Coordinates of C-alpha atoms in Angstrom, one line a residue:
M611 CA 8.4 13.9 -45.0
N612 CA 8.0 12.1 -48.2
L613 CA 7.6 8.4 -47.4
T614 CA 7.1 6.1 -50.2
F615 CA 6.8 2.2 -50.2
A616 CA 9.9 0.2 -51.3
I617 CA 10.7 -3.3 -51.7
T618 CA 11.1 -5.5 -48.5
D619 CA 14.4 -5.6 -46.7
A620 CA 16.8 -7.9 -48.5
N621 CA 17.9 -9.1 -45.2
T622 CA 14.3 -10.7 -44.6
P623 CA 14.8 -14.3 -43.8
P624 CA 13.1 -17.0 -46.3
G625 CA 9.5 -17.4 -45.8
V626 CA 9.1 -13.8 -44.6
A627 CA 6.6 -12.1 -46.8
A628 CA 7.6 -9.5 -49.4
V629 CA 3.8 -9.7 -49.3
S630 CA 1.4 -9.0 -51.8
T631 CA -1.9 -7.4 -51.3
T632 CA -5.2 -6.9 -53.2
P633 CA -6.4 -3.6 -54.1
S634 CA -10.1 -2.8 -53.9
P635 CA -12.1 -3.5 -57.1
G636 CA -12.3 0.1 -57.0
P637 CA -9.4 2.6 -57.3
T638 CA -6.0 1.7 -56.1
A639 CA -4.6 3.5 -53.0
V640 CA -1.5 5.4 -54.1
P641 CA 0.8 7.4 -51.8
V642 CA 0.6 11.0 -52.1
P643 CA 3.9 12.9 -51.6
L644 CA 4.0 15.7 -49.2
S645 CA 5.9 18.8 -50.1
A646 CA 9.2 19.8 -48.5
G647 CA 7.5 22.7 -47.0
E648 CA 5.6 20.7 -44.6
P649 CA 1.9 22.0 -45.5
D650 CA -0.5 22.6 -42.6
A651 CA -3.3 20.4 -41.7
A652 CA -6.0 22.3 -43.6
T653 CA -3.9 22.1 -46.9
L654 CA -3.4 18.4 -46.4
A655 CA -7.2 17.9 -45.9
R656 CA -8.1 19.9 -49.0
A657 CA -5.6 18.0 -51.2
A658 CA -6.6 14.6 -49.9
E659 CA -10.5 15.5 -50.3
Q660 CA -9.8 16.6 -53.9
T661 CA -7.9 13.6 -54.7
A662 CA -10.4 11.3 -53.1
G663 CA -13.4 13.2 -54.9
A664 CA -11.6 12.5 -58.3
L665 CA -12.0 8.7 -57.7
L666 CA -14.8 7.9 -60.3
A667 CA -15.3 4.2 -59.1
P668 CA -17.3 3.5 -56.0
A669 CA -15.8 2.1 -53.0
A670 CA -15.4 -1.7 -52.8
P671 CA -18.0 -3.5 -50.7
H672 CA -16.6 -4.4 -47.2
R673 CA -18.6 -6.9 -45.0
L674 CA -19.3 -5.8 -41.4
T675 CA -18.2 -9.2 -40.3
E676 CA -14.5 -9.0 -41.6
V677 CA -13.2 -8.3 -38.4
V678 CA -10.5 -10.3 -36.3
P679 CA -11.3 -11.2 -33.6
A680 CA -14.9 -12.1 -34.7
P681 CA -17.4 -9.9 -32.9
Q682 CA -20.0 -11.3 -30.8
H683 CA -23.1 -9.8 -32.8
V684 CA -23.3 -8.0 -36.0
Q685 CA -26.3 -6.4 -37.8
P686 CA -25.3 -5.2 -41.2
D687 CA -27.4 -2.4 -42.8
P688 CA -26.5 -2.0 -46.5
T689 CA -28.4 1.2 -46.6
A690 CA -26.3 3.0 -44.0
D691 CA -22.7 3.0 -45.3
W692 CA -20.7 6.1 -44.2
V693 CA -17.9 7.9 -45.8
L694 CA -15.3 9.8 -43.8
P695 CA -15.4 13.7 -44.8
A696 CA -12.3 15.8 -44.7
E697 CA -14.1 18.1 -42.3
A698 CA -14.9 15.3 -39.8
V699 CA -14.5 16.0 -35.9
I700 CA -14.0 13.2 -33.4
V701 CA -16.1 14.2 -30.4
T702 CA -16.0 12.3 -27.1
S703 CA -17.2 12.4 -23.5
A704 CA -15.5 15.1 -21.3
N705 CA -13.5 12.3 -19.6
P706 CA -9.8 12.3 -19.6
A707 CA -9.5 8.6 -20.5
A708 CA -12.2 9.0 -23.3
L709 CA -10.3 12.0 -24.9
A710 CA -7.0 9.8 -24.7
V711 CA -8.7 7.2 -26.9
A712 CA -10.2 9.7 -29.1
E713 CA -6.8 11.3 -29.7
Q714 CA -5.2 8.0 -30.3
L715 CA -7.8 7.3 -32.9
A716 CA -7.3 10.7 -34.6
Q717 CA -3.5 10.2 -34.6
F718 CA -3.9 6.7 -36.3
L719 CA -6.3 8.0 -38.9
R720 CA -4.6 11.4 -39.9
P721 CA -1.5 9.9 -41.8
A722 CA -3.2 7.9 -44.4
T723 CA -6.3 10.3 -44.8
G724 CA -4.3 13.6 -44.6
Y725 CA -7.4 15.0 -42.8
P726 CA -7.0 17.1 -39.5
L727 CA -9.7 15.2 -37.5
P728 CA -9.7 17.6 -34.6
V729 CA -10.8 16.0 -31.2
T730 CA -13.4 17.9 -29.0
D731 CA -15.4 16.8 -26.0
A732 CA -19.2 17.3 -25.1
T733 CA -21.6 16.3 -22.4
T734 CA -23.7 14.3 -24.8
P735 CA -21.3 13.5 -27.7
E736 CA -23.1 13.3 -31.1
P737 CA -21.4 12.2 -34.5
A738 CA -22.7 15.2 -36.6
G739 CA -21.4 13.5 -39.7
G740 CA -18.0 12.5 -37.9
I741 CA -17.2 10.1 -35.1
A742 CA -18.5 10.1 -31.5
L743 CA -16.9 8.2 -28.7
V744 CA -19.3 7.9 -25.9
L745 CA -18.3 6.9 -22.4
D746 CA -21.5 5.9 -20.6
E747 CA -21.7 3.5 -17.8
S748 CA -25.4 3.5 -17.8
A749 CA -26.0 3.0 -21.6
D750 CA -27.9 0.0 -22.8
L751 CA -25.5 -1.5 -25.4
G752 CA -27.8 -4.0 -26.7
A753 CA -29.0 -4.2 -30.3
E754 CA -32.4 -4.7 -31.9
G755 CA -33.5 -8.3 -31.0
Y756 CA -30.3 -8.9 -29.1
S757 CA -29.2 -7.9 -25.4
A758 CA -25.9 -8.8 -23.7
D759 CA -24.0 -7.6 -20.6
L760 CA -20.9 -6.3 -22.2
G761 CA -18.9 -5.6 -19.1
A762 CA -15.8 -3.6 -18.6
E763 CA -14.4 -4.2 -22.1
G764 CA -17.4 -4.4 -24.3
Y765 CA -18.4 -1.8 -26.8
R766 CA -21.2 -1.1 -29.4
L767 CA -20.4 0.4 -32.7
D768 CA -23.2 2.1 -34.7
I769 CA -22.3 3.1 -38.4
A770 CA -25.0 5.1 -40.1
T771 CA -25.0 7.7 -43.0
D772 CA -24.8 10.6 -40.6
G773 CA -21.7 9.3 -38.7
V774 CA -20.1 6.7 -36.5
R775 CA -20.7 6.1 -32.8
V776 CA -18.8 3.9 -30.4
T777 CA -20.4 3.6 -27.0
A778 CA -18.9 1.9 -24.0
A779 CA -19.0 1.8 -20.1
T780 CA -15.1 2.1 -19.9
A781 CA -12.4 3.6 -21.9
A782 CA -11.0 0.1 -22.6
G783 CA -14.3 -0.6 -24.3
L784 CA -14.1 2.7 -26.4
F785 CA -10.5 1.4 -27.3
Y786 CA -11.5 -1.9 -28.5
G787 CA -14.4 -0.4 -30.5
A788 CA -11.8 1.9 -32.1
Q789 CA -9.8 -1.0 -33.1
T790 CA -12.8 -2.5 -34.9
L791 CA -13.4 0.8 -36.6
R792 CA -9.8 0.7 -37.9
Q793 CA -10.3 -2.7 -39.4
L794 CA -13.5 -1.7 -41.1
L795 CA -11.7 1.1 -43.1
P796 CA -9.8 0.2 -46.2
A797 CA -6.4 -1.4 -45.8
A798 CA -4.8 1.9 -47.1
I799 CA -5.5 3.3 -43.8
E800 CA -2.4 1.6 -42.7
S801 CA -0.2 4.0 -44.7
P802 CA 2.1 6.4 -43.1
S803 CA 1.5 9.0 -45.7
P804 CA -1.5 10.5 -47.4
V805 CA -3.1 8.1 -50.0
T806 CA -6.0 8.4 -52.5
E807 CA -8.9 6.4 -51.1
R808 CA -12.6 6.6 -50.5
W809 CA -12.6 6.0 -46.5
A810 CA -15.9 4.2 -46.3
L811 CA -17.3 2.1 -43.6
P812 CA -20.0 -0.6 -44.1
G813 CA -23.3 0.5 -42.5
G814 CA -24.8 -1.5 -39.3
T815 CA -24.2 -2.2 -35.8
I816 CA -21.7 -4.3 -33.9
T817 CA -22.0 -5.4 -30.3
D818 CA -19.1 -7.0 -28.8
A819 CA -17.4 -8.3 -25.7
P820 CA -14.7 -10.7 -24.9
R821 CA -15.0 -14.4 -23.7
F822 CA -12.1 -14.5 -21.3
P823 CA -10.8 -11.5 -19.1
Y824 CA -7.1 -12.6 -19.7
R825 CA -5.8 -12.4 -23.3
G826 CA -2.0 -12.3 -23.8
A827 CA 1.1 -12.9 -25.4
M828 CA 4.6 -13.5 -23.9
L829 CA 7.9 -12.1 -25.3
D830 CA 11.0 -13.9 -23.8
V831 CA 13.6 -10.8 -23.7
A832 CA 16.0 -13.0 -21.7
R833 CA 17.3 -15.5 -24.3
H834 CA 17.8 -12.6 -26.7
F835 CA 17.6 -9.0 -25.6
F836 CA 15.2 -6.7 -27.5
A837 CA 15.4 -3.0 -27.4
V838 CA 12.4 -1.0 -26.0
E839 CA 11.3 0.2 -29.5
D840 CA 11.0 -3.4 -30.5
V841 CA 8.8 -4.2 -27.4
L842 CA 6.6 -1.3 -28.2
R843 CA 6.1 -2.5 -31.7
V844 CA 4.9 -5.9 -30.2
V845 CA 2.5 -3.9 -27.9
D846 CA 1.0 -2.4 -31.1
H847 CA 0.3 -6.0 -32.5
L848 CA -1.3 -7.0 -29.3
A849 CA -3.4 -3.8 -29.2
R850 CA -4.6 -4.5 -32.9
Y851 CA -6.3 -7.7 -31.9
K852 CA -7.6 -6.7 -28.5
L853 CA -5.1 -8.7 -26.4
N854 CA -4.8 -7.1 -22.9
H855 CA -1.7 -8.6 -21.3
L856 CA 1.9 -8.6 -22.3
H857 CA 4.0 -11.2 -20.3
L858 CA 7.7 -10.3 -20.4
H859 CA 10.2 -13.1 -19.5
L860 CA 12.7 -10.9 -17.9
T861 CA 15.2 -13.3 -16.4
D862 CA 16.9 -16.7 -17.3
D863 CA 20.2 -18.4 -17.6
Q864 CA 21.3 -16.3 -20.4
G865 CA 20.7 -13.0 -19.2
W866 CA 19.0 -10.6 -16.5
R867 CA 17.1 -7.9 -18.3
I868 CA 15.6 -5.5 -15.5
A869 CA 17.6 -3.2 -13.3
V870 CA 17.5 -3.8 -9.5
D871 CA 19.0 -1.0 -7.4
S872 CA 19.5 -3.3 -4.4
W873 CA 21.4 -5.9 -6.5
P874 CA 23.1 -4.0 -9.2
K875 CA 25.3 -6.6 -10.6
L876 CA 22.3 -8.4 -11.8
T877 CA 22.4 -6.2 -15.0
T878 CA 25.9 -5.0 -15.1
V879 CA 27.2 -8.7 -14.9
G880 CA 24.2 -11.0 -15.4
G881 CA 22.8 -8.8 -18.2
T882 CA 25.7 -8.8 -20.6
T883 CA 25.2 -12.2 -22.2
E884 CA 22.6 -13.8 -24.5
V885 CA 22.2 -16.9 -26.6
G886 CA 25.0 -17.1 -29.1
G887 CA 27.3 -14.8 -27.3
G888 CA 25.8 -11.6 -28.2
P889 CA 26.0 -8.4 -26.1
G890 CA 22.9 -8.9 -24.2
G891 CA 21.4 -5.7 -22.6
H892 CA 18.9 -4.7 -20.0
Y893 CA 16.1 -2.3 -19.3
T894 CA 16.6 0.7 -16.8
K895 CA 13.8 1.4 -14.6
A896 CA 13.0 4.2 -16.9
D897 CA 13.0 1.9 -19.8
Y898 CA 10.7 -0.6 -18.2
Q899 CA 8.2 2.2 -17.1
R900 CA 8.2 3.3 -20.5
I901 CA 6.9 0.1 -21.8
V902 CA 4.6 -0.2 -18.9
S903 CA 3.1 3.3 -19.6
Y904 CA 2.8 2.6 -23.4
A905 CA 1.1 -0.6 -23.0
A906 CA -1.3 0.9 -20.3
A907 CA -2.2 3.7 -22.8
R908 CA -3.3 0.6 -25.2
H909 CA -5.2 -1.1 -22.3
I910 CA -2.5 -3.7 -22.0
T911 CA -1.3 -4.8 -18.5
V912 CA 2.4 -5.9 -18.4
V913 CA 3.1 -9.2 -16.4
P914 CA 6.8 -9.4 -15.4
E915 CA 8.4 -12.7 -14.8
I916 CA 11.3 -13.4 -12.5
D917 CA 12.0 -17.0 -13.1
L918 CA 12.6 -18.9 -9.9
P919 CA 14.2 -21.1 -8.4
G920 CA 15.6 -22.4 -11.7
H921 CA 16.8 -20.6 -14.8
T922 CA 19.0 -18.5 -12.7
N923 CA 22.5 -18.8 -14.0
S924 CA 22.8 -15.2 -15.0
A925 CA 22.0 -14.2 -11.3
L926 CA 24.5 -16.8 -9.9
V927 CA 27.3 -15.4 -12.2
A928 CA 26.6 -11.9 -10.9
Y929 CA 26.0 -13.1 -7.1
P930 CA 27.6 -16.4 -6.4
E931 CA 26.4 -16.3 -2.7
L932 CA 23.0 -17.2 -4.2
A933 CA 24.5 -20.5 -5.7
P934 CA 24.2 -23.8 -3.8
D935 CA 28.0 -24.2 -3.7
K936 CA 28.6 -20.5 -3.4
T937 CA 30.8 -20.5 -6.6
A938 CA 30.1 -18.4 -9.4
P939 CA 29.2 -20.5 -12.6
P940 CA 30.5 -19.4 -16.1
P941 CA 28.3 -17.2 -18.1
Y942 CA 25.9 -19.4 -20.1
T943 CA 25.0 -18.5 -23.9
G944 CA 23.6 -22.0 -24.8
T945 CA 19.9 -23.3 -24.8
E946 CA 19.8 -26.1 -22.4
V947 CA 17.6 -25.9 -19.4
G948 CA 17.2 -27.2 -15.7
F949 CA 20.9 -27.0 -14.6
S950 CA 20.7 -23.8 -12.5
Y951 CA 19.0 -22.9 -9.2
V952 CA 19.2 -20.6 -6.3
D953 CA 20.0 -22.0 -3.0
P954 CA 16.7 -22.9 -1.2
A955 CA 18.3 -23.4 2.1
D956 CA 19.9 -20.1 2.5
E957 CA 18.1 -17.1 4.0
R958 CA 20.1 -14.9 1.7
T959 CA 18.1 -16.4 -1.1
Y960 CA 14.9 -15.2 0.3
D961 CA 16.3 -11.6 1.0
F962 CA 17.2 -11.6 -2.7
V963 CA 13.9 -12.7 -3.7
A964 CA 12.1 -10.1 -1.6
D965 CA 14.3 -7.4 -2.7
V966 CA 13.9 -8.2 -6.5
L967 CA 10.1 -8.9 -6.4
G968 CA 9.7 -5.8 -4.3
E969 CA 11.4 -3.5 -6.9
V970 CA 9.7 -5.0 -9.8
A971 CA 6.2 -4.8 -8.0
A972 CA 6.7 -1.1 -7.4
L973 CA 7.4 -0.4 -11.1
T974 CA 4.4 -2.5 -12.1
P975 CA 0.7 -1.2 -11.7
G976 CA -0.8 -4.3 -12.8
P977 CA -1.9 -7.0 -10.2
W978 CA 0.4 -9.9 -11.5
L979 CA 3.8 -10.9 -10.5
H980 CA 5.0 -14.1 -12.4
I981 CA 7.6 -16.2 -10.6
G982 CA 8.3 -18.9 -13.2
G983 CA 8.8 -22.1 -11.2
D984 CA 9.4 -24.4 -14.3
E985 CA 12.1 -26.8 -15.0
A986 CA 13.9 -26.5 -11.6
F987 CA 14.9 -30.1 -12.1
K988 CA 17.5 -30.0 -9.2
V989 CA 15.0 -28.8 -6.7
K990 CA 12.7 -31.7 -5.9
G991 CA 9.8 -32.6 -3.6
E992 CA 9.3 -30.8 -0.5
V993 CA 12.2 -28.5 -1.1
Y994 CA 10.5 -27.2 -4.2
T995 CA 7.2 -26.8 -2.8
G996 CA 8.6 -25.1 0.4
F997 CA 10.5 -22.5 -1.7
V998 CA 7.4 -21.9 -3.9
E999 CA 5.1 -21.4 -0.9
R1000 CA 7.4 -19.0 0.6
V1001 CA 7.8 -16.9 -2.6
Q1002 CA 4.1 -17.0 -3.0
R1003 CA 3.7 -15.3 0.4
I1004 CA 6.4 -12.7 -0.4
V1005 CA 4.2 -11.9 -3.6
A1006 CA 1.1 -11.7 -1.5
D1007 CA 2.8 -9.4 1.0
L1008 CA 3.5 -7.0 -1.9
G1009 CA -0.2 -6.7 -2.6
K1010 CA 0.3 -8.7 -5.9
T1011 CA -1.4 -11.9 -7.2
V1012 CA 1.1 -14.7 -7.9
V1013 CA 1.3 -16.3 -11.4
G1014 CA 3.5 -19.3 -12.1
W1015 CA 4.0 -22.1 -14.6
H1016 CA 1.9 -25.0 -13.8
Q1017 CA 4.8 -26.8 -12.2
L1018 CA 3.7 -24.6 -9.1
A1019 CA 0.7 -26.9 -9.0
P1020 CA 1.9 -29.1 -5.9
A1021 CA 2.5 -26.3 -3.6
A1022 CA -0.1 -25.3 -1.3
H1023 CA -2.7 -22.9 -2.6
L1024 CA -2.7 -19.2 -2.0
D1025 CA -5.8 -17.2 -2.6
G1026 CA -6.0 -15.9 -6.2
R1027 CA -3.2 -18.0 -7.3
V1028 CA -2.9 -18.3 -11.2
L1029 CA -1.2 -21.4 -12.9
Q1030 CA -0.1 -21.0 -16.5
W1031 CA -0.4 -24.3 -18.3
W1032 CA 2.0 -25.2 -21.1
G1033 CA 1.6 -28.9 -21.5
T1034 CA 1.0 -30.8 -24.7
N1035 CA -1.3 -33.4 -23.2
G1036 CA -4.7 -32.2 -22.0
E1037 CA -4.6 -34.9 -19.2
D1038 CA -3.0 -33.4 -16.1
P1039 CA -4.3 -34.5 -12.7
T1040 CA -1.8 -32.4 -10.7
T1041 CA -3.1 -29.3 -12.3
V1042 CA -6.7 -30.4 -12.0
D1043 CA -6.0 -30.8 -8.2
A1044 CA -4.6 -27.3 -8.0
V1045 CA -7.7 -26.0 -9.7
R1046 CA -10.0 -27.9 -7.2
R1047 CA -8.1 -26.2 -4.4
G1048 CA -8.8 -22.8 -6.1
A1049 CA -6.1 -22.1 -8.8
R1050 CA -7.3 -20.5 -12.0
L1051 CA -5.6 -21.3 -15.2
I1052 CA -4.1 -19.3 -18.0
V1053 CA -3.9 -21.8 -20.9
S1054 CA -0.8 -22.0 -23.2
P1055 CA -0.4 -25.4 -24.6
G1056 CA 2.8 -25.8 -26.1
N1057 CA 1.5 -27.7 -29.2
H1058 CA -1.0 -24.9 -30.1
A1059 CA 0.0 -21.6 -28.5
Y1060 CA 3.7 -21.7 -28.5
L1061 CA 4.7 -19.1 -31.2
D1062 CA 8.4 -20.3 -31.1
M1063 CA 7.3 -23.5 -32.9
K1064 CA 7.8 -23.8 -36.5
Y1065 CA 4.9 -23.6 -39.0
A1066 CA 6.5 -26.2 -41.2
P1067 CA 9.8 -28.2 -41.5
D1068 CA 11.4 -25.5 -43.7
T1069 CA 10.4 -22.6 -41.4
P1070 CA 13.9 -20.8 -41.1
I1071 CA 13.7 -20.2 -37.3
G1072 CA 11.9 -21.7 -34.4
H1073 CA 11.6 -25.2 -32.8
D1074 CA 9.7 -28.3 -33.1
W1075 CA 9.9 -30.1 -29.8
A1076 CA 6.0 -29.6 -29.3
G1077 CA 5.3 -30.3 -32.9
L1078 CA 4.7 -28.0 -36.0
I1079 CA 2.1 -25.3 -35.5
D1080 CA 0.5 -24.0 -38.6
V1081 CA -2.3 -21.4 -38.4
R1082 CA -5.0 -24.0 -38.3
K1083 CA -3.5 -25.8 -35.4
A1084 CA -3.0 -22.5 -33.6
Y1085 CA -6.7 -21.8 -34.2
D1086 CA -8.4 -25.2 -33.8
W1087 CA -8.8 -25.7 -30.0
D1088 CA -10.8 -24.5 -27.2
P1089 CA -9.1 -22.8 -24.1
G1090 CA -12.2 -23.4 -22.0
T1091 CA -12.2 -27.3 -22.5
H1092 CA -8.5 -28.1 -23.4
V1093 CA -7.3 -29.3 -20.0
A1094 CA -9.6 -32.4 -19.0
G1095 CA -11.2 -32.0 -15.8
V1096 CA -10.7 -28.1 -15.5
P1097 CA -14.2 -26.4 -15.8
A1098 CA -14.5 -23.4 -18.1
E1099 CA -15.1 -21.0 -15.2
A1100 CA -11.7 -21.7 -13.8
V1101 CA -9.9 -20.6 -17.0
L1102 CA -8.9 -17.1 -16.7
G1103 CA -7.8 -16.8 -20.2
V1104 CA -5.3 -17.8 -22.9
E1105 CA -1.8 -16.8 -23.8
A1106 CA 0.6 -17.1 -26.7
P1107 CA 4.3 -17.3 -25.6
L1108 CA 7.2 -16.6 -27.8
W1109 CA 10.5 -18.0 -26.7
T1110 CA 13.6 -16.5 -28.2
E1111 CA 16.4 -19.0 -28.4
S1112 CA 16.5 -18.7 -32.4
V1113 CA 14.7 -15.3 -32.7
T1114 CA 17.3 -12.3 -33.0
S1115 CA 15.5 -9.6 -34.6
L1116 CA 12.1 -7.7 -34.8
A1117 CA 11.6 -9.3 -38.2
D1118 CA 12.1 -12.7 -36.5
I1119 CA 9.5 -11.8 -34.0
E1120 CA 6.9 -10.7 -36.4
L1121 CA 7.6 -13.6 -38.6
L1122 CA 6.5 -16.0 -35.8
L1123 CA 3.8 -13.7 -34.3
L1124 CA 1.9 -13.3 -37.6
P1125 CA -0.4 -14.7 -38.8
R1126 CA -0.8 -16.9 -35.7
L1127 CA -1.3 -14.2 -33.0
P1128 CA -4.7 -13.4 -34.3
A1129 CA -5.7 -16.9 -34.2
I1130 CA -5.1 -17.0 -30.4
A1131 CA -6.4 -13.6 -29.9
E1132 CA -9.8 -15.0 -31.5
L1133 CA -9.9 -17.8 -29.2
G1134 CA -9.4 -15.4 -26.2
W1135 CA -12.0 -12.7 -27.4
S1136 CA -14.6 -14.4 -29.5
T1137 CA -17.3 -16.6 -28.1
R1138 CA -17.1 -20.4 -29.0
A1139 CA -20.1 -20.3 -31.2
T1140 CA -18.1 -17.9 -33.6
H1141 CA -15.3 -20.3 -34.2
D1142 CA -15.2 -21.5 -37.6
W1143 CA -11.8 -22.2 -39.5
A1144 CA -13.2 -21.6 -43.1
D1145 CA -14.7 -18.1 -42.1
F1146 CA -11.4 -17.3 -40.0
R1147 CA -9.0 -18.1 -42.8
D1148 CA -11.0 -15.7 -45.1
R1149 CA -11.1 -13.0 -42.5
L1150 CA -7.3 -13.4 -41.7
A1151 CA -6.4 -13.1 -45.3
G1152 CA -7.8 -9.7 -45.5
Q1153 CA -5.3 -8.8 -42.6
G1154 CA -2.4 -9.3 -45.1
P1155 CA -2.9 -6.2 -47.1
R1156 CA -2.9 -4.1 -43.8
W1157 CA 0.4 -5.6 -42.6
T1158 CA 2.0 -5.0 -45.9
T1159 CA 0.9 -1.5 -46.1
A1160 CA 2.2 -0.9 -42.5
G1161 CA 5.5 -2.4 -43.1
I1162 CA 4.8 -5.4 -40.9
T1163 CA 6.7 -8.7 -41.5
F1164 CA 4.6 -11.9 -41.5
H1165 CA 4.7 -15.5 -42.7
R1166 CA 2.7 -16.2 -45.8
A1167 CA 1.1 -19.4 -44.6
P1168 CA -0.1 -21.5 -47.4
E1169 CA -3.3 -22.5 -45.8
I1170 CA -4.5 -18.9 -45.9
P1171 CA -6.0 -17.4 -49.0
W1172 CA -3.9 -14.4 -49.2
P1173 CA -5.1 -11.9 -51.9
T1174 CA -3.1 -12.1 -55.1
A1175 CA -2.1 -8.9 -56.6
P1176 CA 1.1 -6.7 -57.5
T1177 CA 3.3 -6.4 -54.5
I1178 CA 2.8 -3.0 -52.7
P1179 CA 6.5 -2.3 -52.1
T1180 CA 7.3 -1.5 -48.3
Q1181 CA 9.8 0.8 -47.1
R1182 CA 12.7 -0.5 -45.3
N1183 CA 12.8 0.0 -41.5
M1184 CA 9.3 1.7 -41.7
P1185 CA 7.6 2.9 -38.6
Q1186 CA 8.7 0.9 -35.5
T1187 CA 5.6 1.6 -33.4
D1188 CA 2.7 3.8 -33.3
T1189 CA 4.6 6.1 -31.1
A1190 CA 4.9 8.5 -33.8
R1191 CA 1.2 8.7 -34.0
S1192 CA 0.9 9.3 -30.3

């Protein structure tokens, strides 16, 4: 296939980047067409190596610290830079999970390099001039003069003249080390076709691990429905920045998006609408399992949300027996909230909840079930807390851990319960009381982490009820101390929600996600000591050329010093996900 870069889609909304990127001070990466005869891997490798060898200028210097999120500890070694050779092999531990990570890395590197990069396994993997991914639970991952317990997601990356080694105790750690390796290669590595480039990595050692165990983003597929391929593309963005949870808001007034065999009209009736009167849609069980499997292969856990007892108009349209007055309301395609609820006094409601959560739990290998709980304005006091407490027990009986918006706080505590806090004022005594009773928090402040907020007054889509959120505001806060009275050890992590009342396309999603998603990712991954706005904005600027090369839409935030250079044209509808590479 002969892919070339073309100008950004003319339908891209204002503010979306027809983004420029900066070529290295050395040679410019240029697409190399493939012949119509589909040459074999060896021919591709020889051609790419010959082209790369013809480059006379040295590779541009690339600092080992130019990574997002910021690594925990970096030891540069300017004498140990390494260049990926055409004959390189990726060797890994003889473990299926390690082999899967090695193959993912190879599949990502092959298109731009044109190198075959075969994957093999060994009892004791060694780089031998290539790349070694070493799965070793007993390995000492500390560096000279530095020691740390890197845990289940940590890794050590060693780059030397004789090759690259990623060492970790788990496949997740290997995967995150591979994401760092990707970022250290030139931006042209994002090209879907071979380019002329010297594939150099800066020498040294990175030892790295996350600050919080839960690092996520939420995609609302209920207000507007998004196809499976769009969701997989979002998964790719999360994986790139070491986020490990995808929260899917699957149900709301405007549409029900997950098939439930025992209540089929939830999708055949309740799934046919969306904001603005569009056709809606839903995921079959096979669709949902595809998303879950794709995410799991990238060490991302899907967190499904069935919003209860409010935000349920689509369910009431399908099954009027669940409504307080047993009358079907009209389908809703607006954006108001708080008017709908299932009948908390009817036992049939709890049959419905048990059936739905049971089927969703059976499809979801992760530990979490999110039950919403927000903005149920017409279910008050003890009626509300009684409903929540009963639903929490249903979740526990399914062997899952309950997650809900912080409005669940007044209900009785259930072991393991997690509250997702989305306030805009860090003073919240009710939530603090729930934490004292044992709850943990996922922190998602509306005025810092809600990615559906506009960047500026002229942002073409989004909201401003929580204020405008530019990149600095998304970055300049601390999840560990944000809610007054909640100790850092009670904070499970951070999540960036993206509600979609005004979002209708993948380009819209990417416009609002990027460049703010990496800011939230850094808050979740990097130690507080590494947080520095001036440094982050420079590192973030370096991501722009990568997004451009990969055909990813993003907002050219004026506070970021994006490289100024001739635009690298982007082919319209370029690769939707990394699926083609895996």
